[in-house]
Amino acid sequence: MASANNVTELIITGLFQDLEVQRACFVLFLPVYLATVVGNGIIVLTVNISKSLCSPMYFFLGYLSLVEICYSSTVVPKFITDLLAKVKTISLKGCLAQIFFFHFFGVTEILLLAVMAYDRYVAICKPLYYTAIMSRPVCHRLVVGSWMGGFFRSIIQIFITIPLPFCGPNVIDHYFCDLHPLFKIACTDTFVVGVIMLVNSGLFSVFSFLFLVSSYVVILFSLRNCSAEGRRKALSTCASHITVVILFFGPAIFLYLRPASTYIEDKLVAVFYTVITPMLNPIIYTLRNAEVKNAIRKLWGRKVNSRMG
């Protein structure tokens, strides 16, 4: 069926049609993207260089920040440059590539969040066995498993999408390529494919969210047996994780578990989890974590002093 394609280039309608509003969005979102890259990049560098952040929790945090940079970069750079373009286009192959990497990094992030929840569970509920269970080889395997899980789930979506025929129209009513907008312009009935994607994307997100929430409920329930200081520190860490989980899953579940539409509200929700949330994560983790803040101060203070010397 791939031979039935006569569409090689797609037109993207974008977020807004008004040129002045688009320029205003460019001025707004460019600093947000730069803050995302810089903020998450600082965490990646700090975790890898600082000797005080050698625990598994920070090991996973470093990879989560790296994934955030990649996840945001699959959509935001083109979205920002398109805000200055009168006609926004992308090749069909480029569209499929964007969908693949967007879901690849998105699922990898979900699995890393699950790994971080498991790490906190072991640290709080089984502290005597923590170092044995969360050894460095185990941590590496969990990270590799997260990347592989993201790859295989995303490649399944692409293998289902590639056979669809696209013979016109070629206008995607969105500001980036995603599955639902692409299905709407396919020259065939996509009901069955849509149901498969609902299971693959929507239900996967729901079950992952329920797993994470359940994990943190068990963790919080177990804090009754901790000392006041241990309870305060654990609550601070878990609060950061839970906030990130809600910010990530809330918009995704809202979009992928409801009928596809082209309402501007859907696009604005998508902006939140593609542009805003990746910028907020490093802020959330550093504001509530004294160890990360101190490590960043020491690392960058040392670099400033060495330059002045």
PDB file of C-alpha atoms in Angstrom:
ATOM      1  CA  MET A   1       0.000   0.000   0.000  1.00  0.00           C
ATOM      2  CA  ALA A   2       2.999   2.263   0.424  1.00  0.00           C
ATOM      3  CA  SER A   3       3.171   2.493  -3.379  1.00  0.00           C
ATOM      4  CA  ALA A   4      -0.238   4.239  -3.336  1.00  0.00           C
ATOM      5  CA  ASN A   5       1.365   7.336  -1.828  1.00  0.00           C
ATOM      6  CA  ASN A   6       1.548  10.394  -4.043  1.00  0.00           C
ATOM      7  CA  VAL A   7       2.046  12.775  -1.119  1.00  0.00           C
ATOM      8  CA  THR A   8       5.700  13.441  -0.345  1.00  0.00           C
ATOM      9  CA  GLU A   9       5.341  16.775   1.447  1.00  0.00           C
ATOM     10  CA  LEU A  10       2.937  17.826   4.187  1.00  0.00           C
ATOM     11  CA  ILE A  11       1.715  21.285   5.168  1.00  0.00           C
ATOM     12  CA  ILE A  12       1.431  22.030   8.890  1.00  0.00           C
ATOM     13  CA  THR A  13      -1.210  24.579   9.890  1.00  0.00           C
ATOM     14  CA  GLY A  14       0.650  25.550  13.071  1.00  0.00           C
ATOM     15  CA  LEU A  15      -0.580  26.725  16.448  1.00  0.00           C
ATOM     16  CA  PHE A  16      -2.133  30.033  15.380  1.00  0.00           C
ATOM     17  CA  GLN A  17      -2.867  31.600  11.995  1.00  0.00           C
ATOM     18  CA  ASP A  18      -2.316  35.256  12.931  1.00  0.00           C
ATOM     19  CA  LEU A  19       1.241  36.341  12.007  1.00  0.00           C
ATOM     20  CA  GLU A  20       1.553  38.775  14.908  1.00  0.00           C
ATOM     21  CA  VAL A  21       0.523  36.081  17.388  1.00  0.00           C
ATOM     22  CA  GLN A  22       3.056  33.715  15.811  1.00  0.00           C
ATOM     23  CA  ARG A  23       5.853  36.265  16.265  1.00  0.00           C
ATOM     24  CA  ALA A  24       4.804  36.746  19.889  1.00  0.00           C
ATOM     25  CA  CYS A  25       4.923  32.967  20.380  1.00  0.00           C
ATOM     26  CA  PHE A  26       8.422  32.908  18.869  1.00  0.00           C
ATOM     27  CA  VAL A  27       9.598  35.504  21.392  1.00  0.00           C
ATOM     28  CA  LEU A  28       7.974  33.497  24.205  1.00  0.00           C
ATOM     29  CA  PHE A  29       8.945  29.939  23.293  1.00  0.00           C
ATOM     30  CA  LEU A  30      12.541  30.454  22.146  1.00  0.00           C
ATOM     31  CA  PRO A  31      13.749  31.393  25.686  1.00  0.00           C
ATOM     32  CA  VAL A  32      11.675  28.510  27.091  1.00  0.00           C
ATOM     33  CA  TYR A  33      13.426  26.007  24.815  1.00  0.00           C
ATOM     34  CA  LEU A  34      16.853  27.469  25.588  1.00  0.00           C
ATOM     35  CA  ALA A  35      16.039  27.233  29.312  1.00  0.00           C
ATOM     36  CA  THR A  36      15.029  23.596  28.793  1.00  0.00           C
ATOM     37  CA  VAL A  37      18.336  22.713  27.144  1.00  0.00           C
ATOM     38  CA  VAL A  38      20.474  24.722  29.582  1.00  0.00           C
ATOM     39  CA  GLY A  39      18.595  23.647  32.728  1.00  0.00           C
ATOM     40  CA  ASN A  40      18.561  19.956  31.904  1.00  0.00           C
ATOM     41  CA  GLY A  41      22.106  20.174  30.530  1.00  0.00           C
ATOM     42  CA  ILE A  42      23.356  21.603  33.835  1.00  0.00           C
ATOM     43  CA  ILE A  43      21.784  18.669  35.688  1.00  0.00           C
ATOM     44  CA  VAL A  44      23.362  16.141  33.290  1.00  0.00           C
ATOM     45  CA  LEU A  45      26.822  17.717  33.692  1.00  0.00           C
ATOM     46  CA  THR A  46      26.485  18.151  37.462  1.00  0.00           C
ATOM     47  CA  VAL A  47      25.417  14.536  38.034  1.00  0.00           C
ATOM     48  CA  ASN A  48      28.269  13.229  35.883  1.00  0.00           C
ATOM     49  CA  ILE A  49      30.967  15.460  37.406  1.00  0.00           C
ATOM     50  CA  SER A  50      29.927  15.913  41.046  1.00  0.00           C
ATOM     51  CA  LYS A  51      31.192  13.214  43.430  1.00  0.00           C
ATOM     52  CA  SER A  52      28.406  13.973  45.918  1.00  0.00           C
ATOM     53  CA  LEU A  53      25.666  12.910  43.455  1.00  0.00           C
ATOM     54  CA  CYS A  54      26.720   9.288  42.980  1.00  0.00           C
ATOM     55  CA  SER A  55      23.601   7.541  44.312  1.00  0.00           C
ATOM     56  CA  PRO A  56      21.240   5.690  41.926  1.00  0.00           C
ATOM     57  CA  MET A  57      18.572   8.405  42.330  1.00  0.00           C
ATOM     58  CA  TYR A  58      20.868  11.019  40.765  1.00  0.00           C
ATOM     59  CA  PHE A  59      22.166   8.538  38.203  1.00  0.00           C
ATOM     60  CA  PHE A  60      18.582   8.150  36.940  1.00  0.00           C
ATOM     61  CA  LEU A  61      17.936  11.892  37.239  1.00  0.00           C
ATOM     62  CA  GLY A  62      20.871  12.582  34.914  1.00  0.00           C
ATOM     63  CA  TYR A  63      19.430  10.284  32.252  1.00  0.00           C
ATOM     64  CA  LEU A  64      15.936  11.705  32.741  1.00  0.00           C
ATOM     65  CA  SER A  65      17.299  15.205  32.064  1.00  0.00           C
ATOM     66  CA  LEU A  66      19.106  13.932  28.959  1.00  0.00           C
ATOM     67  CA  VAL A  67      15.871  12.388  27.685  1.00  0.00           C
ATOM     68  CA  GLU A  68      14.045  15.673  28.375  1.00  0.00           C
ATOM     69  CA  ILE A  69      16.473  17.516  26.087  1.00  0.00           C
ATOM     70  CA  CYS A  70      16.026  14.931  23.324  1.00  0.00           C
ATOM     71  CA  TYR A  71      12.244  14.768  23.784  1.00  0.00           C
ATOM     72  CA  SER A  72      11.807  18.535  23.541  1.00  0.00           C
ATOM     73  CA  SER A  73      14.265  18.805  20.636  1.00  0.00           C
ATOM     74  CA  THR A  74      12.238  16.468  18.414  1.00  0.00           C
ATOM     75  CA  VAL A  75       9.423  19.049  18.227  1.00  0.00           C
ATOM     76  CA  VAL A  76      10.331  22.476  19.568  1.00  0.00           C
ATOM     77  CA  PRO A  77      13.172  23.661  17.230  1.00  0.00           C
ATOM     78  CA  LYS A  78      11.046  23.124  14.103  1.00  0.00           C
ATOM     79  CA  PHE A  79       7.969  24.494  15.853  1.00  0.00           C
ATOM     80  CA  ILE A  80       9.870  27.694  16.728  1.00  0.00           C
ATOM     81  CA  THR A  81      11.328  28.168  13.239  1.00  0.00           C
ATOM     82  CA  ASP A  82       7.903  27.508  11.684  1.00  0.00           C
ATOM     83  CA  LEU A  83       6.503  30.419  13.702  1.00  0.00           C
ATOM     84  CA  LEU A  84       8.483  32.727  11.384  1.00  0.00           C
ATOM     85  CA  ALA A  85       7.480  30.899   8.190  1.00  0.00           C
ATOM     86  CA  LYS A  86       4.418  31.759   6.111  1.00  0.00           C
ATOM     87  CA  VAL A  87       4.131  28.197   4.777  1.00  0.00           C
ATOM     88  CA  LYS A  88       5.086  25.402   7.183  1.00  0.00           C
ATOM     89  CA  THR A  89       6.064  22.174   5.456  1.00  0.00           C
ATOM     90  CA  ILE A  90       7.655  18.836   6.326  1.00  0.00           C
ATOM     91  CA  SER A  91       8.379  15.796   4.169  1.00  0.00           C
ATOM     92  CA  LEU A  92       6.364  12.640   4.767  1.00  0.00           C
ATOM     93  CA  LYS A  93       9.552  10.807   5.762  1.00  0.00           C
ATOM     94  CA  GLY A  94      10.476  13.677   8.075  1.00  0.00           C
ATOM     95  CA  CYS A  95       7.002  13.517   9.603  1.00  0.00           C
ATOM     96  CA  LEU A  96       7.358   9.788  10.302  1.00  0.00           C
ATOM     97  CA  ALA A  97      10.821  10.385  11.765  1.00  0.00           C
ATOM     98  CA  GLN A  98       9.441  13.078  14.079  1.00  0.00           C
ATOM     99  CA  ILE A  99       6.662  10.754  15.251  1.00  0.00           C
ATOM    100  CA  PHE A 100       9.165   7.957  15.889  1.00  0.00           C
ATOM    101  CA  PHE A 101      11.594  10.030  17.954  1.00  0.00           C
ATOM    102  CA  PHE A 102       8.832  11.907  19.786  1.00  0.00           C
ATOM    103  CA  HIS A 103       7.272   8.675  21.029  1.00  0.00           C
ATOM    104  CA  PHE A 104      10.665   6.989  21.492  1.00  0.00           C
ATOM    105  CA  PHE A 105      11.862   9.617  23.950  1.00  0.00           C
ATOM    106  CA  GLY A 106       8.387  10.016  25.470  1.00  0.00           C
ATOM    107  CA  VAL A 107       8.088   6.314  26.343  1.00  0.00           C
ATOM    108  CA  THR A 108      11.708   6.218  27.516  1.00  0.00           C
ATOM    109  CA  GLU A 109      10.851   9.031  29.929  1.00  0.00           C
ATOM    110  CA  ILE A 110       7.816   7.128  31.213  1.00  0.00           C
ATOM    111  CA  LEU A 111       9.927   4.042  31.866  1.00  0.00           C
ATOM    112  CA  LEU A 112      12.638   6.112  33.565  1.00  0.00           C
ATOM    113  CA  LEU A 113      10.001   7.652  35.836  1.00  0.00           C
ATOM    114  CA  ALA A 114       8.878   4.110  36.695  1.00  0.00           C
ATOM    115  CA  VAL A 115      12.498   3.150  37.424  1.00  0.00           C
ATOM    116  CA  MET A 116      12.890   6.205  39.677  1.00  0.00           C
ATOM    117  CA  ALA A 117       9.712   5.234  41.548  1.00  0.00           C
ATOM    118  CA  TYR A 118      11.117   1.721  42.062  1.00  0.00           C
ATOM    119  CA  ASP A 119      14.400   3.215  43.285  1.00  0.00           C
ATOM    120  CA  ARG A 120      12.552   5.328  45.888  1.00  0.00           C
ATOM    121  CA  TYR A 121      10.479   2.294  46.904  1.00  0.00           C
ATOM    122  CA  VAL A 122      13.590   0.215  47.584  1.00  0.00           C
ATOM    123  CA  ALA A 123      15.361   3.103  49.350  1.00  0.00           C
ATOM    124  CA  ILE A 124      12.443   3.799  51.714  1.00  0.00           C
ATOM    125  CA  CYS A 125      10.777   0.401  52.138  1.00  0.00           C
ATOM    126  CA  LYS A 126      13.895  -1.819  52.046  1.00  0.00           C
ATOM    127  CA  PRO A 127      16.764   0.427  53.175  1.00  0.00           C
ATOM    128  CA  LEU A 128      18.958  -2.428  54.466  1.00  0.00           C
ATOM    129  CA  TYR A 129      18.995  -4.072  51.020  1.00  0.00           C
ATOM    130  CA  TYR A 130      19.169  -0.876  48.982  1.00  0.00           C
ATOM    131  CA  THR A 131      22.846  -0.996  47.992  1.00  0.00           C
ATOM    132  CA  ALA A 132      22.590  -4.683  47.105  1.00  0.00           C
ATOM    133  CA  ILE A 133      19.411  -4.335  45.044  1.00  0.00           C
ATOM    134  CA  MET A 134      20.288  -1.034  43.310  1.00  0.00           C
ATOM    135  CA  SER A 135      23.872  -1.874  42.412  1.00  0.00           C
ATOM    136  CA  ARG A 136      25.533   0.009  39.573  1.00  0.00           C
ATOM    137  CA  PRO A 137      25.146  -2.902  37.056  1.00  0.00           C
ATOM    138  CA  VAL A 138      21.438  -3.101  37.915  1.00  0.00           C
ATOM    139  CA  CYS A 139      21.080   0.661  37.407  1.00  0.00           C
ATOM    140  CA  HIS A 140      22.736   0.417  33.987  1.00  0.00           C
ATOM    141  CA  ARG A 141      20.443  -2.439  32.980  1.00  0.00           C
ATOM    142  CA  LEU A 142      17.362  -0.477  34.078  1.00  0.00           C
ATOM    143  CA  VAL A 143      18.428   2.535  32.001  1.00  0.00           C
ATOM    144  CA  VAL A 144      19.202   0.384  28.951  1.00  0.00           C
ATOM    145  CA  GLY A 145      15.849  -1.367  29.394  1.00  0.00           C
ATOM    146  CA  SER A 146      14.078   2.009  29.430  1.00  0.00           C
ATOM    147  CA  TRP A 147      15.739   3.063  26.167  1.00  0.00           C
ATOM    148  CA  MET A 148      14.985  -0.303  24.548  1.00  0.00           C
ATOM    149  CA  GLY A 149      11.370  -0.188  25.715  1.00  0.00           C
ATOM    150  CA  GLY A 150      10.958   3.246  24.153  1.00  0.00           C
ATOM    151  CA  PHE A 151      12.553   2.080  20.909  1.00  0.00           C
ATOM    152  CA  PHE A 152      10.461  -1.071  20.458  1.00  0.00           C
ATOM    153  CA  ARG A 153       7.161   0.580  21.342  1.00  0.00           C
ATOM    154  CA  SER A 154       7.829   3.464  18.967  1.00  0.00           C
ATOM    155  CA  ILE A 155       9.004   1.240  16.117  1.00  0.00           C
ATOM    156  CA  ILE A 156       5.748  -0.750  16.376  1.00  0.00           C
ATOM    157  CA  GLN A 157       3.787   2.464  15.827  1.00  0.00           C
ATOM    158  CA  ILE A 158       5.869   3.356  12.783  1.00  0.00           C
ATOM    159  CA  PHE A 159       5.472  -0.130  11.266  1.00  0.00           C
ATOM    160  CA  ILE A 160       1.695   0.239  11.634  1.00  0.00           C
ATOM    161  CA  THR A 161       1.695   3.758  10.129  1.00  0.00           C
ATOM    162  CA  ILE A 162       4.033   3.246   7.126  1.00  0.00           C
ATOM    163  CA  PRO A 163       1.615   1.037   5.098  1.00  0.00           C
ATOM    164  CA  LEU A 164      -1.131   3.686   5.245  1.00  0.00           C
ATOM    165  CA  PRO A 165      -1.718   5.368   1.837  1.00  0.00           C
ATOM    166  CA  PHE A 166      -1.507   9.168   1.639  1.00  0.00           C
ATOM    167  CA  CYS A 167      -2.909  10.480  -1.625  1.00  0.00           C
ATOM    168  CA  GLY A 168      -4.208  13.895  -0.518  1.00  0.00           C
ATOM    169  CA  PRO A 169      -5.096  16.214   1.097  1.00  0.00           C
ATOM    170  CA  ASN A 170      -1.712  16.911   2.620  1.00  0.00           C
ATOM    171  CA  VAL A 171      -2.578  19.421   5.381  1.00  0.00           C
ATOM    172  CA  ILE A 172      -1.966  18.427   9.017  1.00  0.00           C
ATOM    173  CA  ASP A 173      -4.010  20.521  11.428  1.00  0.00           C
ATOM    174  CA  HIS A 174      -1.371  20.670  14.165  1.00  0.00           C
ATOM    175  CA  TYR A 175       1.969  22.329  14.873  1.00  0.00           C
ATOM    176  CA  PHE A 176       3.949  19.062  14.698  1.00  0.00           C
ATOM    177  CA  CYS A 177       3.519  15.552  13.336  1.00  0.00           C
ATOM    178  CA  ASP A 178       1.648  13.151  15.581  1.00  0.00           C
ATOM    179  CA  LEU A 179      -0.376  10.007  14.996  1.00  0.00           C
ATOM    180  CA  HIS A 180      -3.957  11.302  15.189  1.00  0.00           C
ATOM    181  CA  PRO A 181      -3.468  14.292  12.835  1.00  0.00           C
ATOM    182  CA  LEU A 182      -1.610  12.057  10.353  1.00  0.00           C
ATOM    183  CA  PHE A 183      -4.328   9.391  10.432  1.00  0.00           C
ATOM    184  CA  LYS A 184      -6.936  12.012   9.516  1.00  0.00           C
ATOM    185  CA  ILE A 185      -5.342  12.607   6.093  1.00  0.00           C
ATOM    186  CA  ALA A 186      -4.818   8.917   5.228  1.00  0.00           C
ATOM    187  CA  CYS A 187      -6.753   7.698   2.175  1.00  0.00           C
ATOM    188  CA  THR A 188      -8.279   4.726   3.991  1.00  0.00           C
ATOM    189  CA  ASP A 189     -10.366   3.874   7.007  1.00  0.00           C
ATOM    190  CA  THR A 190      -8.072   4.187  10.042  1.00  0.00           C
ATOM    191  CA  PHE A 191     -10.567   3.043  12.688  1.00  0.00           C
ATOM    192  CA  VAL A 192      -8.767  -0.240  13.426  1.00  0.00           C
ATOM    193  CA  VAL A 193      -5.369   1.466  13.395  1.00  0.00           C
ATOM    194  CA  GLY A 194      -6.759   4.149  15.684  1.00  0.00           C
ATOM    195  CA  VAL A 195      -7.966   1.516  18.172  1.00  0.00           C
ATOM    196  CA  ILE A 196      -4.536  -0.143  18.109  1.00  0.00           C
ATOM    197  CA  MET A 197      -2.892   3.205  18.789  1.00  0.00           C
ATOM    198  CA  LEU A 198      -5.404   3.902  21.570  1.00  0.00           C
ATOM    199  CA  VAL A 199      -4.265   0.713  23.279  1.00  0.00           C
ATOM    200  CA  ASN A 200      -0.615   1.359  22.470  1.00  0.00           C
ATOM    201  CA  SER A 201      -0.559   5.010  23.561  1.00  0.00           C
ATOM    202  CA  GLY A 202      -3.560   5.863  25.697  1.00  0.00           C
ATOM    203  CA  LEU A 203      -3.913   2.736  27.811  1.00  0.00           C
ATOM    204  CA  PHE A 204      -0.138   2.412  28.155  1.00  0.00           C
ATOM    205  CA  SER A 205      -0.058   5.938  29.597  1.00  0.00           C
ATOM    206  CA  VAL A 206      -2.979   5.238  31.941  1.00  0.00           C
ATOM    207  CA  PHE A 207      -1.537   1.980  33.300  1.00  0.00           C
ATOM    208  CA  SER A 208       1.905   3.557  33.672  1.00  0.00           C
ATOM    209  CA  PHE A 209       0.370   6.478  35.551  1.00  0.00           C
ATOM    210  CA  LEU A 210      -1.618   4.149  37.836  1.00  0.00           C
ATOM    211  CA  PHE A 211       1.521   2.090  38.503  1.00  0.00           C
ATOM    212  CA  LEU A 212       3.485   5.189  39.435  1.00  0.00           C
ATOM    213  CA  VAL A 213       0.732   6.592  41.650  1.00  0.00           C
ATOM    214  CA  SER A 214       0.326   3.227  43.377  1.00  0.00           C
ATOM    215  CA  SER A 215       4.089   3.030  43.953  1.00  0.00           C
ATOM    216  CA  TYR A 216       4.184   6.426  45.630  1.00  0.00           C
ATOM    217  CA  VAL A 217       1.087   5.613  47.720  1.00  0.00           C
ATOM    218  CA  VAL A 218       2.913   2.526  49.051  1.00  0.00           C
ATOM    219  CA  ILE A 219       6.021   4.630  49.675  1.00  0.00           C
ATOM    220  CA  LEU A 220       4.105   7.345  51.533  1.00  0.00           C
ATOM    221  CA  PHE A 221       2.285   4.702  53.582  1.00  0.00           C
ATOM    222  CA  SER A 222       5.648   3.193  54.570  1.00  0.00           C
ATOM    223  CA  LEU A 223       6.952   6.544  55.826  1.00  0.00           C
ATOM    224  CA  ARG A 224       5.025   6.049  59.074  1.00  0.00           C
ATOM    225  CA  ASN A 225       7.899   3.898  60.311  1.00  0.00           C
ATOM    226  CA  CYS A 226      10.587   6.490  59.513  1.00  0.00           C
ATOM    227  CA  SER A 227      12.050   9.114  61.816  1.00  0.00           C
ATOM    228  CA  ALA A 228      10.829  12.705  61.538  1.00  0.00           C
ATOM    229  CA  GLU A 229      13.971  13.767  59.650  1.00  0.00           C
ATOM    230  CA  GLY A 230      13.866  10.737  57.353  1.00  0.00           C
ATOM    231  CA  ARG A 231      10.170  11.330  56.707  1.00  0.00           C
ATOM    232  CA  ARG A 232      10.778  14.985  55.842  1.00  0.00           C
ATOM    233  CA  LYS A 233      13.592  14.176  53.396  1.00  0.00           C
ATOM    234  CA  ALA A 234      11.677  11.331  51.748  1.00  0.00           C
ATOM    235  CA  LEU A 235       8.545  13.471  51.399  1.00  0.00           C
ATOM    236  CA  SER A 236      10.551  16.241  49.747  1.00  0.00           C
ATOM    237  CA  THR A 237      12.052  13.836  47.219  1.00  0.00           C
ATOM    238  CA  CYS A 238       8.777  12.042  46.512  1.00  0.00           C
ATOM    239  CA  ALA A 239       6.914  15.345  46.130  1.00  0.00           C
ATOM    240  CA  SER A 240       9.264  16.327  43.295  1.00  0.00           C
ATOM    241  CA  HIS A 241       8.777  12.972  41.567  1.00  0.00           C
ATOM    242  CA  ILE A 242       4.990  13.038  41.961  1.00  0.00           C
ATOM    243  CA  THR A 243       4.805  16.598  40.594  1.00  0.00           C
ATOM    244  CA  VAL A 244       6.785  15.601  37.491  1.00  0.00           C
ATOM    245  CA  VAL A 245       4.609  12.511  36.982  1.00  0.00           C
ATOM    246  CA  ILE A 246       1.376  14.546  37.134  1.00  0.00           C
ATOM    247  CA  LEU A 247       2.718  17.259  34.799  1.00  0.00           C
ATOM    248  CA  PHE A 248       3.834  14.653  32.262  1.00  0.00           C
ATOM    249  CA  PHE A 249       0.900  12.240  32.330  1.00  0.00           C
ATOM    250  CA  GLY A 250      -2.011  14.627  32.810  1.00  0.00           C
ATOM    251  CA  PRO A 251      -1.913  16.283  29.358  1.00  0.00           C
ATOM    252  CA  ALA A 252      -0.859  13.050  27.590  1.00  0.00           C
ATOM    253  CA  ILE A 253      -3.784  11.069  28.987  1.00  0.00           C
ATOM    254  CA  PHE A 254      -6.146  13.952  28.192  1.00  0.00           C
ATOM    255  CA  LEU A 255      -5.112  13.903  24.507  1.00  0.00           C
ATOM    256  CA  TYR A 256      -4.653  10.193  23.805  1.00  0.00           C
ATOM    257  CA  LEU A 257      -7.749   8.849  25.568  1.00  0.00           C
ATOM    258  CA  ARG A 258     -10.295  11.070  23.842  1.00  0.00           C
ATOM    259  CA  PRO A 259     -11.515  11.225  20.238  1.00  0.00           C
ATOM    260  CA  ALA A 260      -9.148  13.017  17.883  1.00  0.00           C
ATOM    261  CA  SER A 261     -10.098  16.642  17.298  1.00  0.00           C
ATOM    262  CA  THR A 262      -8.564  19.857  16.011  1.00  0.00           C
ATOM    263  CA  TYR A 263      -9.674  22.152  18.798  1.00  0.00           C
ATOM    264  CA  ILE A 264      -7.199  24.874  19.691  1.00  0.00           C
ATOM    265  CA  GLU A 265      -7.428  23.579  23.283  1.00  0.00           C
ATOM    266  CA  ASP A 266      -5.826  20.304  22.162  1.00  0.00           C
ATOM    267  CA  LYS A 267      -2.933  22.170  20.586  1.00  0.00           C
ATOM    268  CA  LEU A 268      -2.427  24.274  23.713  1.00  0.00           C
ATOM    269  CA  VAL A 269      -2.394  21.143  25.878  1.00  0.00           C
ATOM    270  CA  ALA A 270       0.196  19.655  23.516  1.00  0.00           C
ATOM    271  CA  VAL A 271       2.289  22.836  23.902  1.00  0.00           C
ATOM    272  CA  PHE A 272       2.264  22.285  27.650  1.00  0.00           C
ATOM    273  CA  TYR A 273       3.786  18.791  27.535  1.00  0.00           C
ATOM    274  CA  THR A 274       6.126  19.381  24.582  1.00  0.00           C
ATOM    275  CA  VAL A 275       7.422  22.861  25.455  1.00  0.00           C
ATOM    276  CA  ILE A 276       6.632  23.808  29.059  1.00  0.00           C
ATOM    277  CA  THR A 277       6.974  20.579  31.057  1.00  0.00           C
ATOM    278  CA  PRO A 278      10.563  19.764  29.923  1.00  0.00           C
ATOM    279  CA  MET A 279      11.595  23.218  31.158  1.00  0.00           C
ATOM    280  CA  LEU A 280       9.857  22.799  34.531  1.00  0.00           C
ATOM    281  CA  ASN A 281      11.422  19.452  35.443  1.00  0.00           C
ATOM    282  CA  PRO A 282      14.940  20.701  36.291  1.00  0.00           C
ATOM    283  CA  ILE A 283      13.388  23.553  38.292  1.00  0.00           C
ATOM    284  CA  ILE A 284      11.207  21.127  40.265  1.00  0.00           C
ATOM    285  CA  TYR A 285      14.066  18.753  41.038  1.00  0.00           C
ATOM    286  CA  THR A 286      16.569  21.431  42.039  1.00  0.00           C
ATOM    287  CA  LEU A 287      14.273  23.674  44.091  1.00  0.00           C
ATOM    288  CA  ARG A 288      13.272  20.835  46.418  1.00  0.00           C
ATOM    289  CA  ASN A 289      16.650  19.078  46.589  1.00  0.00           C
ATOM    290  CA  ALA A 290      19.408  20.667  48.661  1.00  0.00           C
ATOM    291  CA  GLU A 291      22.036  18.156  47.470  1.00  0.00           C
ATOM    292  CA  VAL A 292      21.507  19.052  43.810  1.00  0.00           C
ATOM    293  CA  LYS A 293      21.518  22.786  44.546  1.00  0.00           C
ATOM    294  CA  ASN A 294      24.727  22.520  46.588  1.00  0.00           C
ATOM    295  CA  ALA A 295      26.415  20.392  43.922  1.00  0.00           C
ATOM    296  CA  ILE A 296      25.499  22.914  41.218  1.00  0.00           C
ATOM    297  CA  ARG A 297      26.824  25.805  43.330  1.00  0.00           C
ATOM    298  CA  LYS A 298      30.096  24.012  44.052  1.00  0.00           C
ATOM    299  CA  LEU A 299      30.610  22.876  40.446  1.00  0.00           C
ATOM    300  CA  TRP A 300      29.895  26.190  38.760  1.00  0.00           C
ATOM    301  CA  GLY A 301      31.498  28.203  41.564  1.00  0.00           C
ATOM    302  CA  ARG A 302      34.682  26.185  41.099  1.00  0.00           C
ATOM    303  CA  LYS A 303      34.650  26.851  37.352  1.00  0.00           C
ATOM    304  CA  VAL A 304      34.182  30.587  37.885  1.00  0.00           C
ATOM    305  CA  ASN A 305      37.032  30.689  40.410  1.00  0.00           C
ATOM    306  CA  SER A 306      39.358  28.764  38.106  1.00  0.00           C
ATOM    307  CA  ARG A 307      38.682  31.197  35.280  1.00  0.00           C
ATOM    308  CA  MET A 308      39.296  34.208  37.516  1.00  0.00           C
ATOM    309  CA  GLY A 309      42.496  32.612  38.811  1.00  0.00           C
TER     310      GLY A 309
END
